[in-house]
PDB file of N, CA, C and O in Angstrom:
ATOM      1  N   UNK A   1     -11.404 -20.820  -1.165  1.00 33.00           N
ATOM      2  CA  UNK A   1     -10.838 -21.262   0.082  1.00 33.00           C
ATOM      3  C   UNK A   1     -10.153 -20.076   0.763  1.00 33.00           C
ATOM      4  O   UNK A   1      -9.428 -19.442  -0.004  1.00 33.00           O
ATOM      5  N   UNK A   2     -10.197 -19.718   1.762  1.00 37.00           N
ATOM      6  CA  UNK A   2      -9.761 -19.033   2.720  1.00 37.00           C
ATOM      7  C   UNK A   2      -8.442 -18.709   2.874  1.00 37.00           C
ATOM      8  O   UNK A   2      -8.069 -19.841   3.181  1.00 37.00           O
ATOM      9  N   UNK A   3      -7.287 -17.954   2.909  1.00 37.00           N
ATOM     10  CA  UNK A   3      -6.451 -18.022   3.220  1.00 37.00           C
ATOM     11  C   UNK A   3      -5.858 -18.221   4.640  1.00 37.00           C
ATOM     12  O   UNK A   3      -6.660 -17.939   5.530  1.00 37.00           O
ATOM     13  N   UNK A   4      -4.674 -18.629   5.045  1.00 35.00           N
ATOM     14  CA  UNK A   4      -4.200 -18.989   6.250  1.00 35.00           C
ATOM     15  C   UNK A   4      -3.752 -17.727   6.623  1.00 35.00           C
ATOM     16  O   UNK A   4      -2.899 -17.132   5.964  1.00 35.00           O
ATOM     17  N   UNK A   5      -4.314 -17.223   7.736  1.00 34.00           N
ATOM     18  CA  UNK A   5      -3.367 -16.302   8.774  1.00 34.00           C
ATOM     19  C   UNK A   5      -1.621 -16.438   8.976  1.00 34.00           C
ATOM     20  O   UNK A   5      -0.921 -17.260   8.385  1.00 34.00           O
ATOM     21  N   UNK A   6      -1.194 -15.532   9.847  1.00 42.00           N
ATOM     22  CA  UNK A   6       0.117 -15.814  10.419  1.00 42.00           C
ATOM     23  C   UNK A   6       0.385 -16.999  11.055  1.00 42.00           C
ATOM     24  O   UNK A   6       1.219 -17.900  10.964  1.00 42.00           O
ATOM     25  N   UNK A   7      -0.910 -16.635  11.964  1.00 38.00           N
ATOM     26  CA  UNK A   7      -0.668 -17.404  13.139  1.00 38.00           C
ATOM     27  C   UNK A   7      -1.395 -19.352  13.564  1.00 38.00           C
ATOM     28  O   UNK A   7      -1.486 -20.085  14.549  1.00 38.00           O
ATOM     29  N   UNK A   8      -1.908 -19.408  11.348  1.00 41.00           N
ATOM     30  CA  UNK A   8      -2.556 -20.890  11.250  1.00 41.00           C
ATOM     31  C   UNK A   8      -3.794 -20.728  10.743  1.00 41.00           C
ATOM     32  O   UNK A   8      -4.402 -21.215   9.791  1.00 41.00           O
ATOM     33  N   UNK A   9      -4.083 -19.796  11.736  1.00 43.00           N
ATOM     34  CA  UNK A   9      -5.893 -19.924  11.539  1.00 43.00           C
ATOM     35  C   UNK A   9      -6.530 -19.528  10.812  1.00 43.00           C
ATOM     36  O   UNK A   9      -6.566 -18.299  10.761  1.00 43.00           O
ATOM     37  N   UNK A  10      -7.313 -20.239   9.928  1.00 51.00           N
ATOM     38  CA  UNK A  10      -8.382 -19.840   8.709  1.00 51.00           C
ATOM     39  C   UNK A  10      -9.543 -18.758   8.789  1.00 51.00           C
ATOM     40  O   UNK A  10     -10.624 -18.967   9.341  1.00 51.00           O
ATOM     41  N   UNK A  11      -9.209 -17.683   8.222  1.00 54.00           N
ATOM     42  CA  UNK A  11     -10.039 -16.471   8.876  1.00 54.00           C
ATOM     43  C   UNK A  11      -9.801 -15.579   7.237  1.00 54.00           C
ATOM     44  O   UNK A  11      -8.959 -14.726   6.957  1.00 54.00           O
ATOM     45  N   UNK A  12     -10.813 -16.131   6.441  1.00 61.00           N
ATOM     46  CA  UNK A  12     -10.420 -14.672   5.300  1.00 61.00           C
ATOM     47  C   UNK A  12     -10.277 -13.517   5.638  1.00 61.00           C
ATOM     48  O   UNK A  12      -9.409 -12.760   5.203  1.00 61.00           O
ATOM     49  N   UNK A  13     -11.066 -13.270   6.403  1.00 70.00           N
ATOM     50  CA  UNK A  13     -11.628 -11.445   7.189  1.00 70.00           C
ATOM     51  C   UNK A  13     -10.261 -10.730   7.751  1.00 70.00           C
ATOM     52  O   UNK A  13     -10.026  -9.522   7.732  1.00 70.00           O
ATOM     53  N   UNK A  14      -9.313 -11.908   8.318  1.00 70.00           N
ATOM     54  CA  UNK A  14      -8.329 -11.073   8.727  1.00 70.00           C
ATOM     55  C   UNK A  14      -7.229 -10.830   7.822  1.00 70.00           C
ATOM     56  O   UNK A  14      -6.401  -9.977   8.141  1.00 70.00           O
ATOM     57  N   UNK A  15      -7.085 -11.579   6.537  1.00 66.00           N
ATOM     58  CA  UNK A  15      -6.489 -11.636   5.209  1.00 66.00           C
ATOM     59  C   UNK A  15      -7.330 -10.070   4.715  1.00 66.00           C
ATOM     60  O   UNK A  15      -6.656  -9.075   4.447  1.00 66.00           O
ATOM     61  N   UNK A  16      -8.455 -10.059   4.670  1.00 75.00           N
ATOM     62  CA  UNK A  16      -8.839  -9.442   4.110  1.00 75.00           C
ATOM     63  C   UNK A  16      -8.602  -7.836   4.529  1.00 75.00           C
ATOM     64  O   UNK A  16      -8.457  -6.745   3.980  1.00 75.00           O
ATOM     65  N   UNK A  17      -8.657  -8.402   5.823  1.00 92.00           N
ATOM     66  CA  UNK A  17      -7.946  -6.238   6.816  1.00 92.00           C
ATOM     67  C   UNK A  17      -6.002  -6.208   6.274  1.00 92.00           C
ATOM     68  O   UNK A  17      -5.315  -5.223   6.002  1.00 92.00           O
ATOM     69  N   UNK A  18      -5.737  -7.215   6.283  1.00 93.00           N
ATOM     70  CA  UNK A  18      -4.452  -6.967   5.903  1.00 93.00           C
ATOM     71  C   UNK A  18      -4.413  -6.315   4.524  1.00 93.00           C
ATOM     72  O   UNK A  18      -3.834  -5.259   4.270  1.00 93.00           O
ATOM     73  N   UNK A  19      -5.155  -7.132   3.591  1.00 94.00           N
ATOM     74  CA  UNK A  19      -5.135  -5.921   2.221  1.00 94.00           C
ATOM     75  C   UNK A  19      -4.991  -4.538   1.910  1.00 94.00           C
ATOM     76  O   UNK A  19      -4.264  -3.759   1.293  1.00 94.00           O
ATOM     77  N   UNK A  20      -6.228  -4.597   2.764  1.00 95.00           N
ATOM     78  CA  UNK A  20      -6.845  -2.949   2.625  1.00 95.00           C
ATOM     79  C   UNK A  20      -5.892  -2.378   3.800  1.00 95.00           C
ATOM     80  O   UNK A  20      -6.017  -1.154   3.751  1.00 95.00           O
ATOM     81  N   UNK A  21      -5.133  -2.671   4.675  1.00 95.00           N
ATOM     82  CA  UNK A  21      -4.206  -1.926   5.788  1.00 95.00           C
ATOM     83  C   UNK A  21      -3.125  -1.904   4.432  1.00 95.00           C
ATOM     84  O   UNK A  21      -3.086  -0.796   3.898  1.00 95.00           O
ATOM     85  N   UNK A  22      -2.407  -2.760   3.914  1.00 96.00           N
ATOM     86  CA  UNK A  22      -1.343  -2.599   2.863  1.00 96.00           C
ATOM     87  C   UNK A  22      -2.070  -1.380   2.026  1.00 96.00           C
ATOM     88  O   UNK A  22      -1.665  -0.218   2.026  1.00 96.00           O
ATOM     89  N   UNK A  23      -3.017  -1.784   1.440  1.00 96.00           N
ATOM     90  CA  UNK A  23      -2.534  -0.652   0.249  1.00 96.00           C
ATOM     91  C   UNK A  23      -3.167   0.578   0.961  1.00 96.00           C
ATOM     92  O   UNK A  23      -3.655   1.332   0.119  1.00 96.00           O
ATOM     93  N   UNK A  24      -3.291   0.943   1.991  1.00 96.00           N
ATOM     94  CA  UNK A  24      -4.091   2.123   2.217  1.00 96.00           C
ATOM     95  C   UNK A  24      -2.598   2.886   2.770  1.00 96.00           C
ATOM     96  O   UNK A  24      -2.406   4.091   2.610  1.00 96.00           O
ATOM     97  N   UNK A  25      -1.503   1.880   3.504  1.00 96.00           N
ATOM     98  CA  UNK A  25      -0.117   2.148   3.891  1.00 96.00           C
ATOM     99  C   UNK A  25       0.498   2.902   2.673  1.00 96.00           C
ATOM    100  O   UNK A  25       0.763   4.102   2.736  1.00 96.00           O
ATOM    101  N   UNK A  26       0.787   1.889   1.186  1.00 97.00           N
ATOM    102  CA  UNK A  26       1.119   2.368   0.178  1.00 97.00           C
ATOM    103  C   UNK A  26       0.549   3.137  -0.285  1.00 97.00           C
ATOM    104  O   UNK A  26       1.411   3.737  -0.929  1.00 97.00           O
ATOM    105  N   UNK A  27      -0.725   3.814  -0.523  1.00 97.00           N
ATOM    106  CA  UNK A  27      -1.223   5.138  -0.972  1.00 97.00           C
ATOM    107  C   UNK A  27      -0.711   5.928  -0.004  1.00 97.00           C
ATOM    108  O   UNK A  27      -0.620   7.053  -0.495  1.00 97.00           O
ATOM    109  N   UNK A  28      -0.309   5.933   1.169  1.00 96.00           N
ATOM    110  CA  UNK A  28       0.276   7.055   1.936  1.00 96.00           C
ATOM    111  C   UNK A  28       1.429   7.289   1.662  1.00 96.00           C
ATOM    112  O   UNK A  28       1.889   8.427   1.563  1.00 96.00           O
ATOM    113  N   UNK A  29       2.164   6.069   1.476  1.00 97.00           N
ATOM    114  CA  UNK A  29       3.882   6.267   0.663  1.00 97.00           C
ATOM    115  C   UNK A  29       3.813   7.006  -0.181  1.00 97.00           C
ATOM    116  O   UNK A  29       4.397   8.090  -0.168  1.00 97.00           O
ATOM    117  N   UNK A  30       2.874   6.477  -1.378  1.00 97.00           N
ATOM    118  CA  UNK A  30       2.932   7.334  -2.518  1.00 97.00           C
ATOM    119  C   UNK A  30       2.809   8.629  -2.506  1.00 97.00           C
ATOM    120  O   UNK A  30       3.681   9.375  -2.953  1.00 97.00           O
ATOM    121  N   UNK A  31       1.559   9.085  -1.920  1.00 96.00           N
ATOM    122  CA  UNK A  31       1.389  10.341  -1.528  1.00 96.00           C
ATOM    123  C   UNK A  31       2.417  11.372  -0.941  1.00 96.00           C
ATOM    124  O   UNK A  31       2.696  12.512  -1.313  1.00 96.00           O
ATOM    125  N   UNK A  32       3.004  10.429   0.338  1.00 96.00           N
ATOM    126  CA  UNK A  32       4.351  11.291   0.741  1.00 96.00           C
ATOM    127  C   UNK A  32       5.410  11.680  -0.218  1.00 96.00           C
ATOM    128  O   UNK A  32       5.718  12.848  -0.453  1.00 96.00           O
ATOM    129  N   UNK A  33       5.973  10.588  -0.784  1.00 95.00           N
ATOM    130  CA  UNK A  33       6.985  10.633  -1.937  1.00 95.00           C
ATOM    131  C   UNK A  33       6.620  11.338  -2.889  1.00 95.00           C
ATOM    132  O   UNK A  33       7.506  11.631  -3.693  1.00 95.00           O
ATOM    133  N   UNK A  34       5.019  11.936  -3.189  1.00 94.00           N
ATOM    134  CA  UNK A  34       4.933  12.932  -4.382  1.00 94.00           C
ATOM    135  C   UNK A  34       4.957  14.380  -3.943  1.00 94.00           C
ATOM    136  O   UNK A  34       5.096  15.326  -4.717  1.00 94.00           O
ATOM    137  N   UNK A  35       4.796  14.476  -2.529  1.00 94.00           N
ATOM    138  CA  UNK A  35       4.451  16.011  -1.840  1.00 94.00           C
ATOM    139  C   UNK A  35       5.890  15.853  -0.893  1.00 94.00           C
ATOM    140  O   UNK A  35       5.881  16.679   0.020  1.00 94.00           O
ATOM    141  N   UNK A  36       6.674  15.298  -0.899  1.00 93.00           N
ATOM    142  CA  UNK A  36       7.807  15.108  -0.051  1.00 93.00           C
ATOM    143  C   UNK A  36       8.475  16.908  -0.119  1.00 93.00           C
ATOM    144  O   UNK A  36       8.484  17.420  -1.239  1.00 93.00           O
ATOM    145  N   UNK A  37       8.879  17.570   0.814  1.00 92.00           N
ATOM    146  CA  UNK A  37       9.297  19.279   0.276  1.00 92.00           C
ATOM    147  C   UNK A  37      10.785  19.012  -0.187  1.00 92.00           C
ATOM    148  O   UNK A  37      11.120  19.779  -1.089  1.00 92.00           O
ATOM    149  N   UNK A  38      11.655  18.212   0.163  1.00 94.00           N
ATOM    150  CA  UNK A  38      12.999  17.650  -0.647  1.00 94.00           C
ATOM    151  C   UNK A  38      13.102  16.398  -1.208  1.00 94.00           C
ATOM    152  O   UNK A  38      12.236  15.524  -1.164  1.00 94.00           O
ATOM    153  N   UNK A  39      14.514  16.309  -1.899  1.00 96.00           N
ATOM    154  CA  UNK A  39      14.615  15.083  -2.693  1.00 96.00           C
ATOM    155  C   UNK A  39      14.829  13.988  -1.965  1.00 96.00           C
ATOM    156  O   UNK A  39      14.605  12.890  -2.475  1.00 96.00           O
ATOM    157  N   UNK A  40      15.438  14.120  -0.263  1.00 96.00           N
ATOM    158  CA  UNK A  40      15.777  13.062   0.426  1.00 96.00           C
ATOM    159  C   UNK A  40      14.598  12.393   1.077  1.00 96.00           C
ATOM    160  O   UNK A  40      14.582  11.169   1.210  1.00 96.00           O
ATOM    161  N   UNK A  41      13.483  13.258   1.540  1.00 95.00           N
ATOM    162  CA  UNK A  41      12.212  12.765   1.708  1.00 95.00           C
ATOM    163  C   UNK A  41      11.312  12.151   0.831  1.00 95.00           C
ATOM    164  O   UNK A  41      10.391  11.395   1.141  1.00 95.00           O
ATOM    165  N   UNK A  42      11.653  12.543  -0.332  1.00 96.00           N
ATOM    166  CA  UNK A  42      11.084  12.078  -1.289  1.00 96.00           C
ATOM    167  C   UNK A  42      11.484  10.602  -1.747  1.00 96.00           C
ATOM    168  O   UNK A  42      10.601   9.747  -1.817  1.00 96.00           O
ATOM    169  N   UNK A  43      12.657  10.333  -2.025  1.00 97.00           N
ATOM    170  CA  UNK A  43      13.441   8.661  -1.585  1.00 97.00           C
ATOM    171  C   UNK A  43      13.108   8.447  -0.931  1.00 97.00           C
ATOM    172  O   UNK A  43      12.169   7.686  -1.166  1.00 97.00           O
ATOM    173  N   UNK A  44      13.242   8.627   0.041  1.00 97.00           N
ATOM    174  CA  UNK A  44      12.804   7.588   1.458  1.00 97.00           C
ATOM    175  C   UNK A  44      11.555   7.105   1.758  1.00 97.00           C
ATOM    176  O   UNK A  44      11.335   6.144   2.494  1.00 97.00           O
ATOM    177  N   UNK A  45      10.411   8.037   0.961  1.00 96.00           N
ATOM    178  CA  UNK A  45       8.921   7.559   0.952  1.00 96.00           C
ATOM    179  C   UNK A  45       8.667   6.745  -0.232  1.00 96.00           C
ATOM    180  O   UNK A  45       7.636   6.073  -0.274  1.00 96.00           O
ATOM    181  N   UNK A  46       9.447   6.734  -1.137  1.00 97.00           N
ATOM    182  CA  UNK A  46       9.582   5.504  -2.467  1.00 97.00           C
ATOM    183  C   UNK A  46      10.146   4.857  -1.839  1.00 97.00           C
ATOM    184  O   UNK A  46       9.896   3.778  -2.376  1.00 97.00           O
ATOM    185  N   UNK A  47      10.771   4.642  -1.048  1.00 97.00           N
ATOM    186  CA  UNK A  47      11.674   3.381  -0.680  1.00 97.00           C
ATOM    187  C   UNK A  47      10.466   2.402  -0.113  1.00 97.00           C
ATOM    188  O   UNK A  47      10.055   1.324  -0.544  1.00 97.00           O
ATOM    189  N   UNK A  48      10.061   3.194   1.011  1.00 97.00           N
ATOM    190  CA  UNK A  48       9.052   2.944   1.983  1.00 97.00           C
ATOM    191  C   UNK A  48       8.125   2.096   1.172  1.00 97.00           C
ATOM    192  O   UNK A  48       7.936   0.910   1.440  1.00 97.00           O
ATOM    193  N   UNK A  49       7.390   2.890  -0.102  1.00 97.00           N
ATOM    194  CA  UNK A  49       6.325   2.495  -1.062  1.00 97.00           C
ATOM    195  C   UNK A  49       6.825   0.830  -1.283  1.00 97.00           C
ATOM    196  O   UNK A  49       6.286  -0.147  -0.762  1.00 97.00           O
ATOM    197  N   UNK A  50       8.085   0.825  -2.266  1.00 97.00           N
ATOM    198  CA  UNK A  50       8.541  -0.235  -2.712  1.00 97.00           C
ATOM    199  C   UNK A  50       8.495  -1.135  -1.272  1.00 97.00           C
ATOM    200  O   UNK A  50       7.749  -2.098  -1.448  1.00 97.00           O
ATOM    201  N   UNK A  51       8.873  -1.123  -0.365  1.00 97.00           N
ATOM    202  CA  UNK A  51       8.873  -2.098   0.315  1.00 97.00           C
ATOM    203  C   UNK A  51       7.972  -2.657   1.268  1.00 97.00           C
ATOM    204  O   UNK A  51       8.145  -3.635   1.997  1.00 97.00           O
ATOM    205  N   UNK A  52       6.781  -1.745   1.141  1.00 97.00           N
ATOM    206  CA  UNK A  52       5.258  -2.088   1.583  1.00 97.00           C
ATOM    207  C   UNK A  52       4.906  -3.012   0.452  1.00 97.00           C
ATOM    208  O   UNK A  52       4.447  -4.135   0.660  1.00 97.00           O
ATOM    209  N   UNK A  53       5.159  -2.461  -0.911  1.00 97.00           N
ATOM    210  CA  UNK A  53       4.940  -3.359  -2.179  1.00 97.00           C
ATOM    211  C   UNK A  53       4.815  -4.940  -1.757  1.00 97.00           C
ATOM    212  O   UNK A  53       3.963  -5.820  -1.640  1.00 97.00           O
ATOM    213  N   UNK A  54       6.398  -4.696  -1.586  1.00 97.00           N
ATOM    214  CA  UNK A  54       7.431  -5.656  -1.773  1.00 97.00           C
ATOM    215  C   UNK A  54       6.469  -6.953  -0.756  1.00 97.00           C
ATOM    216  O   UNK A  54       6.094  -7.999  -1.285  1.00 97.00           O
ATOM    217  N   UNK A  55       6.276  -6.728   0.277  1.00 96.00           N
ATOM    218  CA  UNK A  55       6.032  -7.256   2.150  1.00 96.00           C
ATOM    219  C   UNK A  55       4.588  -7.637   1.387  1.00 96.00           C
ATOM    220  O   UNK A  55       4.652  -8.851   1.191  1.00 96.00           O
ATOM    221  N   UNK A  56       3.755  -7.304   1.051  1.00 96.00           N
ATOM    222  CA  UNK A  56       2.409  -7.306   0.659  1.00 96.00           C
ATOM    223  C   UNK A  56       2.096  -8.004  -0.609  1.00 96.00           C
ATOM    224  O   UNK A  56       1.000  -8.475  -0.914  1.00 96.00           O
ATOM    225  N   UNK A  57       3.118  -8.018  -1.272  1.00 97.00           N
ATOM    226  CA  UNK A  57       3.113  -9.031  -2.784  1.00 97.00           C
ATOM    227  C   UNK A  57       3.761 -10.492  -2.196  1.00 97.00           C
ATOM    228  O   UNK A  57       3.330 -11.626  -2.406  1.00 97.00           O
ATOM    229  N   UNK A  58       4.942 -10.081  -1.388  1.00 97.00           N
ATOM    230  CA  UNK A  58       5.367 -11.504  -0.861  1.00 97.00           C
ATOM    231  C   UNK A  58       4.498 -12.463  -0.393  1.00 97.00           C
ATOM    232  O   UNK A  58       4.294 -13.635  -0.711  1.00 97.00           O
ATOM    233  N   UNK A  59       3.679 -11.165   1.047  1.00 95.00           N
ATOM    234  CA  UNK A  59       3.427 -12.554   2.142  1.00 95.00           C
ATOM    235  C   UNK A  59       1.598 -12.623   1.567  1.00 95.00           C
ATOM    236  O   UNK A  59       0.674 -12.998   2.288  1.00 95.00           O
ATOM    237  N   UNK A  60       1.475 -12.196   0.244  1.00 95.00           N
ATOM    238  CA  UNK A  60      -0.452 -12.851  -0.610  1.00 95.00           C
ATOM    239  C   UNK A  60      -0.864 -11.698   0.094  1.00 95.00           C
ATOM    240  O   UNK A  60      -1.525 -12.433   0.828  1.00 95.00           O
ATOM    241  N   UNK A  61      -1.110 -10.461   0.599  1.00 95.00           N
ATOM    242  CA  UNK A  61      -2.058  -9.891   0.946  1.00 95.00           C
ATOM    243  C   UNK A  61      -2.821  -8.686  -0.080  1.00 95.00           C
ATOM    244  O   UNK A  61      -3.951  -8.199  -0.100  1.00 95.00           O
ATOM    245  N   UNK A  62      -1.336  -8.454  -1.061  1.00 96.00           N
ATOM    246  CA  UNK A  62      -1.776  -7.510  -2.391  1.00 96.00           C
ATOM    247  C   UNK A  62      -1.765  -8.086  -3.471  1.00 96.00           C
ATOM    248  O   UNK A  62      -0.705  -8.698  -3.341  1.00 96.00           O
ATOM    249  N   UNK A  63      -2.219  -8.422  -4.664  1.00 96.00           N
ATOM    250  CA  UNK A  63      -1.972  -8.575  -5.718  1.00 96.00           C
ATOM    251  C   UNK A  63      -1.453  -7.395  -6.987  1.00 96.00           C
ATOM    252  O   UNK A  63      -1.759  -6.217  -6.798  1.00 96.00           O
ATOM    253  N   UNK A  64      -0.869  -7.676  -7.936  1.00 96.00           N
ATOM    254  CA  UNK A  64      -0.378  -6.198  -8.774  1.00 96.00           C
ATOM    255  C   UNK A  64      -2.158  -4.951  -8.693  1.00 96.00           C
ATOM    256  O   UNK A  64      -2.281  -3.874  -8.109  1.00 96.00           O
ATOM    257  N   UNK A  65      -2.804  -5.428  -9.208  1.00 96.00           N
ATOM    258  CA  UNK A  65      -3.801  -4.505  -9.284  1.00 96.00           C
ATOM    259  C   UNK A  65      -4.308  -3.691  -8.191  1.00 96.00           C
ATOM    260  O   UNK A  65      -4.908  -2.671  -8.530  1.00 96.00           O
ATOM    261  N   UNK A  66      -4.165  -3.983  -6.685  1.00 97.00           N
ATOM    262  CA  UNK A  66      -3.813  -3.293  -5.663  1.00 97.00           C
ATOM    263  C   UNK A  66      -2.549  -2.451  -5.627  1.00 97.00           C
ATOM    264  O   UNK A  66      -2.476  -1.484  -4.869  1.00 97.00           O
ATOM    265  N   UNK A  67      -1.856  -2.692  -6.188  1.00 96.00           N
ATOM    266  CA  UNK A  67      -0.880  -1.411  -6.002  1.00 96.00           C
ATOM    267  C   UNK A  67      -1.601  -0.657  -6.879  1.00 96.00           C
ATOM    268  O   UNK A  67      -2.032   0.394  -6.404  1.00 96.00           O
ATOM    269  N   UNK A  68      -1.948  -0.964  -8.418  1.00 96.00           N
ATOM    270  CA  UNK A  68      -2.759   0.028  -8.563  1.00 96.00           C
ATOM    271  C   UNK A  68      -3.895   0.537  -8.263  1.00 96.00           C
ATOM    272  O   UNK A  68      -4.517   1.250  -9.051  1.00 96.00           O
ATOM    273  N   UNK A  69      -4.195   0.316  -7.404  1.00 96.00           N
ATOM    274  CA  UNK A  69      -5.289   0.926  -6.730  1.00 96.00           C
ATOM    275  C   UNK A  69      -5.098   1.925  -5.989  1.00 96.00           C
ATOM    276  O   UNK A  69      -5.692   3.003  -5.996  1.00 96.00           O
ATOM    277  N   UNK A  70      -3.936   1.433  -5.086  1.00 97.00           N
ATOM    278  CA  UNK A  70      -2.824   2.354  -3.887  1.00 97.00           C
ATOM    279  C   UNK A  70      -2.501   3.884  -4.874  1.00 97.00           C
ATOM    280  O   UNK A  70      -2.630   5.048  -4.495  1.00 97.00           O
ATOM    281  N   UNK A  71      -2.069   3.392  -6.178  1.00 96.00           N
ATOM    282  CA  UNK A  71      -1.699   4.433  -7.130  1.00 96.00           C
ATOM    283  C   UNK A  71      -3.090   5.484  -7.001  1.00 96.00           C
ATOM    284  O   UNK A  71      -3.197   6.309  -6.094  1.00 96.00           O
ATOM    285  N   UNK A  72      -3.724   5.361  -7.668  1.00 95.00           N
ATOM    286  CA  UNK A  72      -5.173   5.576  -7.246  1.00 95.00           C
ATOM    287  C   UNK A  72      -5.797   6.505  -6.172  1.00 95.00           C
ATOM    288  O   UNK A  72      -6.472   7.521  -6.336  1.00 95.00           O
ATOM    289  N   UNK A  73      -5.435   5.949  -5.136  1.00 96.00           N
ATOM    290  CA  UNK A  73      -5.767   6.307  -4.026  1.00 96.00           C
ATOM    291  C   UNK A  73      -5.127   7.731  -3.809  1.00 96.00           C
ATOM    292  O   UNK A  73      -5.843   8.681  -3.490  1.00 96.00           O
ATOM    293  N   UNK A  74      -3.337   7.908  -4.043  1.00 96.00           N
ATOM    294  CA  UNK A  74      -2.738   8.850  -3.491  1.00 96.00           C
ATOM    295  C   UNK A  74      -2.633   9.590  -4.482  1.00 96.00           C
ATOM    296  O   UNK A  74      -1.608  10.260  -4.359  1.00 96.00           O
ATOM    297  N   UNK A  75      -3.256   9.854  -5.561  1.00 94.00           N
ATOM    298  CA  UNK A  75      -3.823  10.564  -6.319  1.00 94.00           C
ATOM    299  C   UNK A  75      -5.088  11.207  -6.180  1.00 94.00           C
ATOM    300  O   UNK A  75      -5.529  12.057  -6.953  1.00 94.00           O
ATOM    301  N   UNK A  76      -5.598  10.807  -5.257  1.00 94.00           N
ATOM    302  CA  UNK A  76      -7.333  11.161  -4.800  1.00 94.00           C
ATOM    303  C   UNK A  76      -6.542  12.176  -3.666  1.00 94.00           C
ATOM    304  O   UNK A  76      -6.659  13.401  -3.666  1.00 94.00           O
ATOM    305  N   UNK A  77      -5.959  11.625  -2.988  1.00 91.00           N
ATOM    306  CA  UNK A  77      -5.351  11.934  -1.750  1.00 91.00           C
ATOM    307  C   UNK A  77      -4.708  12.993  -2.005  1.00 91.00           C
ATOM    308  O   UNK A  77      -4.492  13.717  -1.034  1.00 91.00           O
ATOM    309  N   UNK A  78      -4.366  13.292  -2.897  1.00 92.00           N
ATOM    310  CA  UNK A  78      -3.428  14.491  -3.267  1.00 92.00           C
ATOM    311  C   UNK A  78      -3.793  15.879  -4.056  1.00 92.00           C
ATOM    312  O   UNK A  78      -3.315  16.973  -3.757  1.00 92.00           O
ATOM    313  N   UNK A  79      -4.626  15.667  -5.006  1.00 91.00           N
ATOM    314  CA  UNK A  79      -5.305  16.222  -5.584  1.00 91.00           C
ATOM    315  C   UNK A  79      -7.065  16.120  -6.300  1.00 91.00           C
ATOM    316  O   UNK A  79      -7.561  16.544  -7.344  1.00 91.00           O
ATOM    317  N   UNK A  80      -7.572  15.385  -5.197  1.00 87.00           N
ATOM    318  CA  UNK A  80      -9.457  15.229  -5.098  1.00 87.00           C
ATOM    319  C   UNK A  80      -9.575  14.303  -5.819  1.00 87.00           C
ATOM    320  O   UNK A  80      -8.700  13.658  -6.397  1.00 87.00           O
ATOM    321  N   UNK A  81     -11.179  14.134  -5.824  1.00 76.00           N
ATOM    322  CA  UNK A  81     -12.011  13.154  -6.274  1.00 76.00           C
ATOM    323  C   UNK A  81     -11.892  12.848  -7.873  1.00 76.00           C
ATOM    324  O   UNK A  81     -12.204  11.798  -8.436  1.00 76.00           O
ATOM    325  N   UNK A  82     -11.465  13.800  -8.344  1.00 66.00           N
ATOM    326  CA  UNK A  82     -11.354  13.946  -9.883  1.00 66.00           C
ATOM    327  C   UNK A  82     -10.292  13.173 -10.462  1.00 66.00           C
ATOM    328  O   UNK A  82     -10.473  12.390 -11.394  1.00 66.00           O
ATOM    329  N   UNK A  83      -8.997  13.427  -9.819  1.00 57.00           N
ATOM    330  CA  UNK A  83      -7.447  12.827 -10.149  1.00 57.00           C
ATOM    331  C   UNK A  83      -7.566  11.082 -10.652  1.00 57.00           C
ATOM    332  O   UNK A  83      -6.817  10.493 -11.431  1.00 57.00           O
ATOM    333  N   UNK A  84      -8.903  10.475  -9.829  1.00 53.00           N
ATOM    334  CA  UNK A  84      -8.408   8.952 -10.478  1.00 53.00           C
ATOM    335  C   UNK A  84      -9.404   8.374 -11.328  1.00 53.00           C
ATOM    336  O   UNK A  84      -9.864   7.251 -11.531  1.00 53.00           O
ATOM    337  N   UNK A  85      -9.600   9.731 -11.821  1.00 53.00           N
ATOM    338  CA  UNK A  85     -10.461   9.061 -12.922  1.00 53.00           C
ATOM    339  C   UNK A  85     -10.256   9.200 -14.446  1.00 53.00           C
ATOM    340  O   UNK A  85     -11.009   8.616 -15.226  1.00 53.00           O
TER     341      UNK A  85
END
């Protein structure tokens, strides 16, 4: 069954762009927070991470294994094709 939109309407497809917009957000957190050039940038892009998490586990659009994926990702993102494997 389909999940419900924001706004009511039964549309997996747009459930489904919300996913992949979340964790593609959180692989960028991650990424920032690991290449951050100080420690205060570096918090603030974990913060960021955690609370893309957070917004995306709440409102059904990530499940845990999408964050690891996000993990994943900003590991590719950071250091190539090789890193997530």
């Amino acid at each position: 069954m389909p999940r419900r939109c924001s706004n009511g309407a039964s549309n997996g497809g747009a459930v489904m762009n919300k996913r992949h917009e979340c964790i593609e957000m959180l692989a960028q957190a991650l990424a920032l927070a690991v290449c951050a050039r100080d420690d205060d940038k570096a918090e603030r892009a974990s913060d960021l991470a955690v609370e893309i998490a957070g917004i995306g586990l709440e409102r059904g659009y990530i499940g845990q294994s999408d964050i690891e994926t996000a993990k994943a990702l900003a590991l590719v993102e950071l250091y190539g094709e090789g890193a997530g494997a």
